[in-house]
Every structure is written in structure tokens, then in C-alpha cells.
């Protein structure tokens, strides 16, 4: 089993195994639901110059925890139901619109694999007016419903001799509201990892790295494409360098190669964005095959972003020394909606068993993008869902679902 090592001066890494016993579900105002665990991690995560030489490399142990690709077989998808929170809408009509958008993703997934929904206890009476009553509900107070961004990452260990199934693990990254962005509440979100670990029996490992599931994508074979804008953000990880982040990935997972991109799309770096999520720019369709958001308009700031990413990816190799095949996915034609400038993306997709849930924008480029995605994910049904209301809240289709990998050998 991968074991935590010393974290250098002023830091500690801890690993906790959580049983599959009935979870303690926190309510608002309890010590657990106020994000105490996350606050302690935030206080100890800052690295100074003196820490660089002492930062540990990959920890040894009896188990290497595999970080699965999005395309690997899944047991279920975890989602969170939007609560009454200003980022979801300024009024009841906008809140209802957000809930319908999340429900569309859940219903698209349900035809292919189970969905479990985390729901604020105050919303238990309304959730099934939006979502099929057959969807299991776990009462849990949370701030943000984009679970891929604020939640943990599942990992898979070796086969357990007693059960004949793979062990299930989890890296519970720290989360601080996208670098404490104004208007983002997040103190309740740190509870999600512990609750999901208890429900699934996953072996939970706590990381000091402030990370978000949109800040990296993996091929499932030891390679990660990561966002400097997020992972090296001083408001998220003060004092951390590329080497620190790479060591943290290697400590808890089988990642052995990180390809760094400057960030995500231009709009995501602005005041309405989340600071540079790289999964709006790239996706691994399969090992060595990278889908790249391509902005054709040379006057659009994302044109330069796409070109720079292409240059980096064409010069990179993966963890096995292979060159990457980059497929350009032309961006939606629309550059603004009725409210503001937009940076919609077709590469922010949600693969599930036998299908891939993809965004639809009622855009002239939708059809061509969906055909390309169908070719990139052979054997999967392309399931479009309207994505406008997701993007108005700063997120894409991939961000609202957290896949739990299958334990089957």
C-alpha cells in the first residue's frame, strides 16, 4: 500500500482508511461540515524556498494506485444537486434552470450506468421533481455542485485476494474555492470526499495539493496534461513548483509524466471563470490521442491559446515515450450569448459506459463536432445535452460528474 512520507518542513501527509460502514451525514453548522479538514490542509500547504530540496518523491509501498482515464469502465457516476446559492442563480427561475441542466446530464448518464446524487438536506423534498425518483440520494450539505472540480479523484489498486476485485482508493485533494475567488463559497465542499469514501469503502488519502478535476486530464497510462494556471496559482498552492506537483501526483497515483500547458481558455481566466481549467482545452480520447479545442478566428484570444497548446503537445511524449496524435475540434461559432462573451468547448465531455455525453449549443458547428467525437470514441453512443446553462455557471458537462471506476478485474 502506498504510504505517506514526510512532507518537508511545516507539512505532513496523512492517509486514512475509511470503512464502508454507514456514513455520518453532516448537517450545516457541525464541525465536519464547516470544512475544518480542508482548512487545516490549506494552512499547511504553503511551500517556501527551503522546502524545495526536501519535497519527497514517489512514496514506496505494496500497492500502486492507478489513476483511471475517463474512458475506463465505471461502476457509477456521482453528482451533486444544485442548492439555493447565488452562483446557481439570482432568483428561483434561474435556480430551477440550473437544476434542470444538472438533471439532463443525470438522465443522459442513467441509460448507461447508475447515478448517485448528493443533495442538501433542505432540498430532499424537491430533488425528485427534477430527477428520476429511482436515482439514489445521499443527504449532504455542500456548496458547489460541480463535483469533479471540488471533489476527490478515485483510484484503483491491486486485486484483493478475498473479494477477487480491485481495491478502490481515493485521493482527496484540497479545495479552496478556486483560489478563494470572490463569491465562491466552499467550506462545506471538503466533506464530500469523506462521505463518498465511507459509502464506497474507498481507501482515502489526503493530499495537501489544492487541485481540481478540471486542472488535469489523464490517459490512464501514467500521463497527465495539467494546467499551470491552476496548480501553480499562488492563491491555491503558494510556493509550489512543477516538481512539487509532479511529486504529489507520483506519491498517490501511477502518474509518471506531466505535460504542462499554461492554462485553459481565456474566458475561464476572467472574473466569471474558474482560473484555467485545462479540460476545456484538451481531452484524452485514448492513450496518445488528444482532442484539442481549436479556435479558428485569429482575432479571438483563444486562437493563440489553441496554437500554443498545439505547439507544446506536438513536442511532447507520454509516460511511455510515445508522441501524441492531436485532433483539432473546432470551437463553436458563437463567441457571445445574450449575456456576455463565452468560451464554449466541445472537448469538455463526459465518457460513461458505452456512451459519451457531449455538450450541445444550438450552434452551426455542433453537428461537425459531434461527428468528430463519435469517431474519437468508437463503440460509444454520442449523447448531446444542452450546455448553455452549465456554462453560464462557469462549468462544462465533465465538471458535474465524478466517475467511480469499476472494481472488476
XYZ file of C-alpha atoms in Angstrom:
409
model
C 0.000 0.000 0.000
C 1.361 3.431 -0.868
C 2.304 5.096 2.390
C 2.654 8.769 3.192
C 6.096 10.148 3.637
C 7.382 13.199 5.404
C 6.116 16.339 3.778
C 9.147 18.518 4.449
C 9.291 21.341 6.986
C 5.896 22.546 8.082
C 3.982 19.876 6.171
C 2.557 16.468 6.810
C 0.881 13.958 4.562
C -1.791 11.744 6.050
C -3.615 8.712 4.751
C -6.834 7.467 6.246
C -8.630 4.231 5.524
C -12.365 4.704 5.814
C -14.583 1.705 6.261
C -17.764 1.093 4.320
C -19.898 1.485 7.423
C -22.987 3.671 7.363
C -21.714 7.222 6.848
C -22.172 10.016 9.292
C -24.011 12.634 7.284
C -23.112 16.138 8.495
C -25.653 18.915 8.729
C -24.914 22.604 8.385
C -23.030 24.035 11.312
C -21.397 20.817 12.521
C -17.590 20.800 12.823
C -17.318 18.337 9.946
C -19.461 20.346 7.569
C -17.531 23.585 8.115
C -14.522 22.273 6.211
C -12.170 22.007 9.169
C -10.137 19.294 7.484
C -9.692 21.423 4.377
C -8.807 24.490 6.412
C -6.025 22.602 8.186
C -4.686 21.383 4.849
C -4.744 24.932 3.474
C -2.727 26.210 6.426
C -0.023 23.577 5.952
C 0.147 23.513 2.146
C 2.291 26.596 1.567
C 5.832 25.808 0.425
C 8.808 28.074 0.859
C 12.169 28.057 -0.904
C 13.690 25.968 1.890
C 11.193 23.228 1.205
C 12.157 22.539 -2.386
C 15.048 20.155 -1.764
C 13.135 18.300 0.931
C 9.994 17.704 -1.117
C 9.555 13.940 -1.246
C 9.477 11.906 -4.416
C 7.188 8.958 -5.070
C 6.455 7.003 -1.932
C 7.154 3.292 -1.989
C 4.679 0.660 -0.911
C 2.948 -2.569 -1.704
C 0.245 -1.033 -3.891
C 0.452 1.411 -6.763
C -2.800 3.300 -7.056
C -3.914 3.660 -10.654
C -5.451 6.973 -11.751
C -8.021 5.882 -14.351
C -8.705 7.568 -17.649
C -12.203 8.927 -18.169
C -12.811 6.167 -20.701
C -12.203 3.236 -18.346
C -15.134 1.144 -17.145
C -17.155 2.773 -14.373
C -19.311 1.465 -11.557
C -21.357 4.637 -11.186
C -21.320 8.403 -11.545
C -21.545 10.679 -8.512
C -23.248 14.050 -8.909
C -24.416 16.842 -6.613
C -27.756 18.630 -6.844
C -27.554 22.451 -7.092
C -28.681 24.103 -3.877
C -30.089 27.603 -3.416
C -26.822 29.506 -3.791
C -26.235 32.758 -5.664
C -23.841 31.205 -8.192
C -26.658 28.926 -9.322
C -28.976 31.859 -9.951
C -30.157 35.206 -8.645
C -33.759 34.048 -8.394
C -35.889 30.909 -8.253
C -36.298 30.812 -12.037
C -32.523 30.765 -12.602
C -32.027 28.202 -9.832
C -34.618 25.976 -11.462
C -32.780 26.352 -14.765
C -29.540 25.197 -13.167
C -31.262 22.206 -11.617
C -32.793 21.232 -14.953
C -29.360 21.441 -16.588
C -27.843 19.111 -13.992
C -30.833 16.773 -14.275
C -30.368 16.495 -18.048
C -26.831 15.239 -17.519
C -28.002 12.754 -14.881
C -30.736 11.399 -17.140
C -28.316 11.122 -20.077
C -25.988 9.023 -17.933
C -28.684 6.829 -16.338
C -29.263 4.891 -19.544
C -25.675 3.663 -19.351
C -24.672 3.424 -15.684
C -26.035 4.184 -12.205
C -26.036 7.735 -10.845
C -25.921 8.673 -7.154
C -26.845 12.213 -6.160
C -25.580 14.236 -3.192
C -28.391 16.522 -2.048
C -28.579 19.264 0.567
C -30.938 18.011 3.307
C -33.056 21.128 2.735
C -33.699 20.012 -0.863
C -34.772 16.422 -0.266
C -38.417 17.317 -0.884
C -37.749 18.946 -4.267
C -34.968 16.885 -5.812
C -37.233 14.271 -7.360
C -39.304 16.910 -9.107
C -36.216 17.302 -11.307
C -34.535 13.906 -11.214
C -35.957 10.415 -11.684
C -37.155 9.023 -8.309
C -35.057 5.905 -8.958
C -31.845 7.919 -8.551
C -30.369 7.208 -5.091
C -29.988 10.313 -2.951
C -27.419 10.930 -0.199
C -28.269 13.888 2.083
C -25.176 16.060 2.344
C -24.725 19.815 2.773
C -22.373 21.127 0.067
C -21.685 24.491 -1.509
C -20.858 23.680 -5.127
C -22.474 21.034 -7.336
C -19.546 20.598 -9.755
C -18.229 17.507 -8.032
C -15.404 16.826 -10.483
C -13.863 20.173 -9.558
C -14.412 20.296 -5.805
C -14.332 16.590 -5.004
C -11.742 13.805 -4.792
C -10.317 11.565 -7.512
C -10.939 7.824 -7.393
C -8.024 5.430 -7.858
C -7.797 1.672 -8.337
C -5.411 -0.686 -6.544
C -4.440 -4.313 -6.949
C -6.829 -7.252 -6.790
C -7.979 -8.197 -3.301
C -7.491 -11.937 -2.799
C -10.592 -12.268 -0.641
C -13.038 -10.475 -2.938
C -11.380 -11.064 -6.288
C -11.964 -7.397 -7.097
C -9.673 -4.419 -7.397
C -9.214 -2.313 -4.303
C -10.827 1.101 -4.528
C -8.860 4.157 -3.487
C -9.248 7.896 -3.468
C -7.004 10.948 -3.498
C -8.852 13.660 -1.624
C -7.311 16.847 -2.978
C -7.594 20.070 -1.017
C -10.083 22.596 -2.419
C -10.218 26.318 -1.651
C -12.882 27.744 -3.917
C -10.686 28.157 -6.997
C -8.092 30.201 -5.162
C -10.704 31.865 -2.926
C -12.401 33.561 -5.864
C -14.854 36.278 -4.825
C -18.379 34.986 -4.471
C -17.356 31.321 -4.291
C -18.418 29.550 -1.116
C -16.558 26.314 -0.487
C -16.224 25.450 3.201
C -18.866 22.725 3.008
C -17.315 21.019 -0.008
C -14.429 19.346 1.800
C -16.852 16.877 3.392
C -17.706 15.171 0.102
C -14.570 13.043 -0.093
C -15.003 11.566 3.364
C -18.661 10.772 2.842
C -18.117 9.152 -0.559
C -15.188 7.155 0.843
C -17.376 5.806 3.635
C -20.171 4.886 1.252
C -17.872 3.122 -1.206
C -15.254 1.679 1.146
C -12.528 3.523 -0.756
C -9.130 3.907 0.876
C -8.881 7.665 1.256
C -5.563 9.510 1.028
C -5.497 13.196 1.925
C -3.332 15.408 -0.265
C -2.031 18.866 0.565
C -2.263 19.868 -3.087
C -5.115 22.236 -3.895
C -6.336 20.584 -7.060
C -9.446 20.420 -9.195
C -10.524 17.650 -11.536
C -10.592 20.096 -14.441
C -6.977 21.097 -13.850
C -5.683 17.860 -15.372
C -6.642 15.043 -17.711
C -5.018 11.604 -17.795
C -4.558 8.875 -20.385
C -4.782 6.150 -17.729
C -1.261 5.015 -18.592
C 0.765 7.310 -16.372
C 0.467 10.578 -18.295
C -1.268 13.758 -17.184
C -1.796 17.020 -19.049
C -2.004 19.735 -16.403
C -2.768 23.436 -16.031
C -0.061 25.713 -14.678
C -2.654 28.446 -14.140
C -4.469 26.276 -11.608
C -1.849 24.077 -9.992
C 0.861 26.750 -9.705
C -1.576 29.500 -8.747
C -0.209 31.290 -5.633
C -3.778 31.622 -4.358
C -4.122 27.855 -4.495
C -0.651 26.433 -3.906
C 1.712 29.191 -2.721
C 5.348 28.269 -3.245
C 4.655 25.082 -5.183
C 6.631 24.364 -8.358
C 6.152 21.908 -11.181
C 8.407 19.463 -9.347
C 6.284 19.684 -6.199
C 3.074 18.985 -8.087
C 4.616 16.134 -10.059
C 5.869 14.552 -6.840
C 2.411 14.811 -5.290
C 0.822 13.043 -8.261
C 3.507 10.343 -8.093
C 3.077 9.938 -4.334
C -0.557 8.888 -4.555
C -1.024 7.602 -8.116
C 0.746 5.875 -11.002
C 1.284 9.181 -12.833
C 4.887 9.398 -14.046
C 4.741 12.128 -16.689
C 3.123 15.562 -16.532
C 2.780 17.644 -19.684
C 2.274 21.249 -18.663
C 0.027 23.694 -20.503
C -0.139 27.368 -19.453
C -3.844 27.125 -18.624
C -7.268 26.811 -20.169
C -9.423 29.091 -22.290
C -9.203 32.867 -21.976
C -12.694 33.374 -20.589
C -12.028 30.847 -17.819
C -9.175 33.024 -16.556
C -11.500 36.010 -16.198
C -13.765 37.076 -13.338
C -16.611 34.761 -14.410
C -14.301 31.780 -14.909
C -12.590 29.260 -12.665
C -8.970 30.128 -13.291
C -7.759 27.988 -16.185
C -9.343 24.520 -16.229
C -7.372 22.556 -18.823
C -10.210 20.133 -19.591
C -11.923 22.927 -21.527
C -8.910 22.905 -23.839
C -7.863 19.241 -24.141
C -9.138 15.719 -23.562
C -7.572 12.276 -23.885
C -9.848 10.260 -26.180
C -7.462 7.316 -25.740
C -3.757 6.880 -24.954
C -1.699 9.104 -27.305
C -4.864 10.650 -28.822
C -5.563 14.190 -27.592
C -8.573 16.254 -28.601
C -7.716 19.966 -28.766
C -10.191 22.845 -28.677
C -9.388 24.821 -31.803
C -10.434 28.428 -32.191
C -10.287 29.271 -35.904
C -10.891 33.013 -35.563
C -7.413 34.643 -35.458
C -8.825 37.705 -33.680
C -10.196 35.616 -30.804
C -7.811 35.349 -27.816
C -8.356 31.580 -27.697
C -6.759 31.258 -31.143
C -3.372 31.914 -29.566
C -4.234 29.608 -26.648
C -5.033 26.758 -29.045
C -1.908 27.376 -31.127
C 0.373 27.395 -28.088
C -1.185 24.190 -26.751
C -0.726 22.510 -30.135
C 2.939 23.503 -30.182
C 3.508 22.028 -26.712
C 1.596 18.817 -27.394
C 3.335 18.183 -30.710
C 6.687 18.449 -28.961
C 5.730 16.215 -26.029
C 5.886 12.490 -25.363
C 3.825 10.480 -22.903
C 4.972 8.369 -19.950
C 5.883 5.543 -22.332
C 7.864 7.772 -24.663
C 5.222 7.899 -27.390
C 4.413 11.016 -29.394
C 0.893 12.389 -29.208
C -1.658 12.483 -32.004
C -3.568 15.751 -31.718
C -7.029 16.097 -33.266
C -8.402 19.623 -33.547
C -12.043 20.086 -32.562
C -13.237 23.387 -33.993
C -14.781 25.664 -31.379
C -18.428 26.718 -31.519
C -19.013 29.602 -33.881
C -20.729 31.729 -31.237
C -18.435 33.994 -29.255
C -21.130 35.558 -27.081
C -24.630 34.822 -25.888
C -27.339 37.273 -24.837
C -25.497 37.951 -21.586
C -21.748 38.050 -22.164
C -18.721 36.732 -24.003
C -18.490 32.939 -23.904
C -15.828 30.267 -24.329
C -17.863 27.186 -25.089
C -15.956 23.981 -25.736
C -16.774 20.649 -27.344
C -13.853 18.781 -25.745
C -15.268 19.030 -22.214
C -17.101 15.694 -22.472
C -18.235 13.020 -20.027
C -17.447 9.435 -21.100
C -19.578 6.770 -19.389
C -20.069 3.069 -20.059
C -20.938 2.689 -23.728
C -21.525 6.391 -24.335
C -20.025 9.850 -24.197
C -22.164 12.749 -23.012
C -21.270 15.816 -25.072
C -22.302 19.487 -24.988
C -24.748 20.960 -27.458
C -25.041 24.716 -28.013
C -27.542 25.029 -30.890
C -24.504 26.178 -32.835
C -23.706 25.670 -36.537
C -20.596 23.729 -35.509
C -22.465 21.260 -33.264
C -23.019 18.600 -35.909
C -19.423 18.514 -37.136
C -18.057 18.384 -33.600
C -20.386 15.561 -32.615
C -19.348 13.561 -35.675
C -15.689 14.031 -34.779
C -16.359 12.964 -31.186
C -18.200 9.876 -32.409
C -15.105 8.905 -34.409
C -12.791 9.685 -31.484
C -14.768 7.474 -29.087
C -15.516 4.355 -31.179
C -18.072 1.965 -29.741
C -19.745 4.707 -27.723
C -23.024 6.442 -28.380
C -22.720 10.228 -28.566
C -25.383 11.728 -26.285
C -25.743 15.519 -26.664
C -27.128 17.598 -23.799
C -27.878 21.348 -23.834
C -24.923 23.027 -22.144
C -25.757 26.743 -22.145
C -26.950 26.791 -18.539
C -23.897 24.878 -17.363
C -21.524 27.352 -18.980
C -23.408 30.306 -17.516
C -22.277 28.928 -14.173
C -18.700 28.515 -15.357
C -18.667 24.747 -15.850
C -18.919 22.137 -18.585
C -20.528 18.713 -18.855
C -17.482 16.895 -17.474
C -17.353 19.032 -14.358
C -20.688 17.949 -12.894
C -19.930 14.217 -12.701
C -17.365 12.258 -10.668
C -16.866 8.725 -12.045
C -16.312 5.812 -9.683
C -14.213 3.209 -11.505
C -15.227 -0.418 -11.733
C -13.516 -2.867 -9.381
C -13.860 -5.761 -11.778
C -10.512 -7.226 -12.906
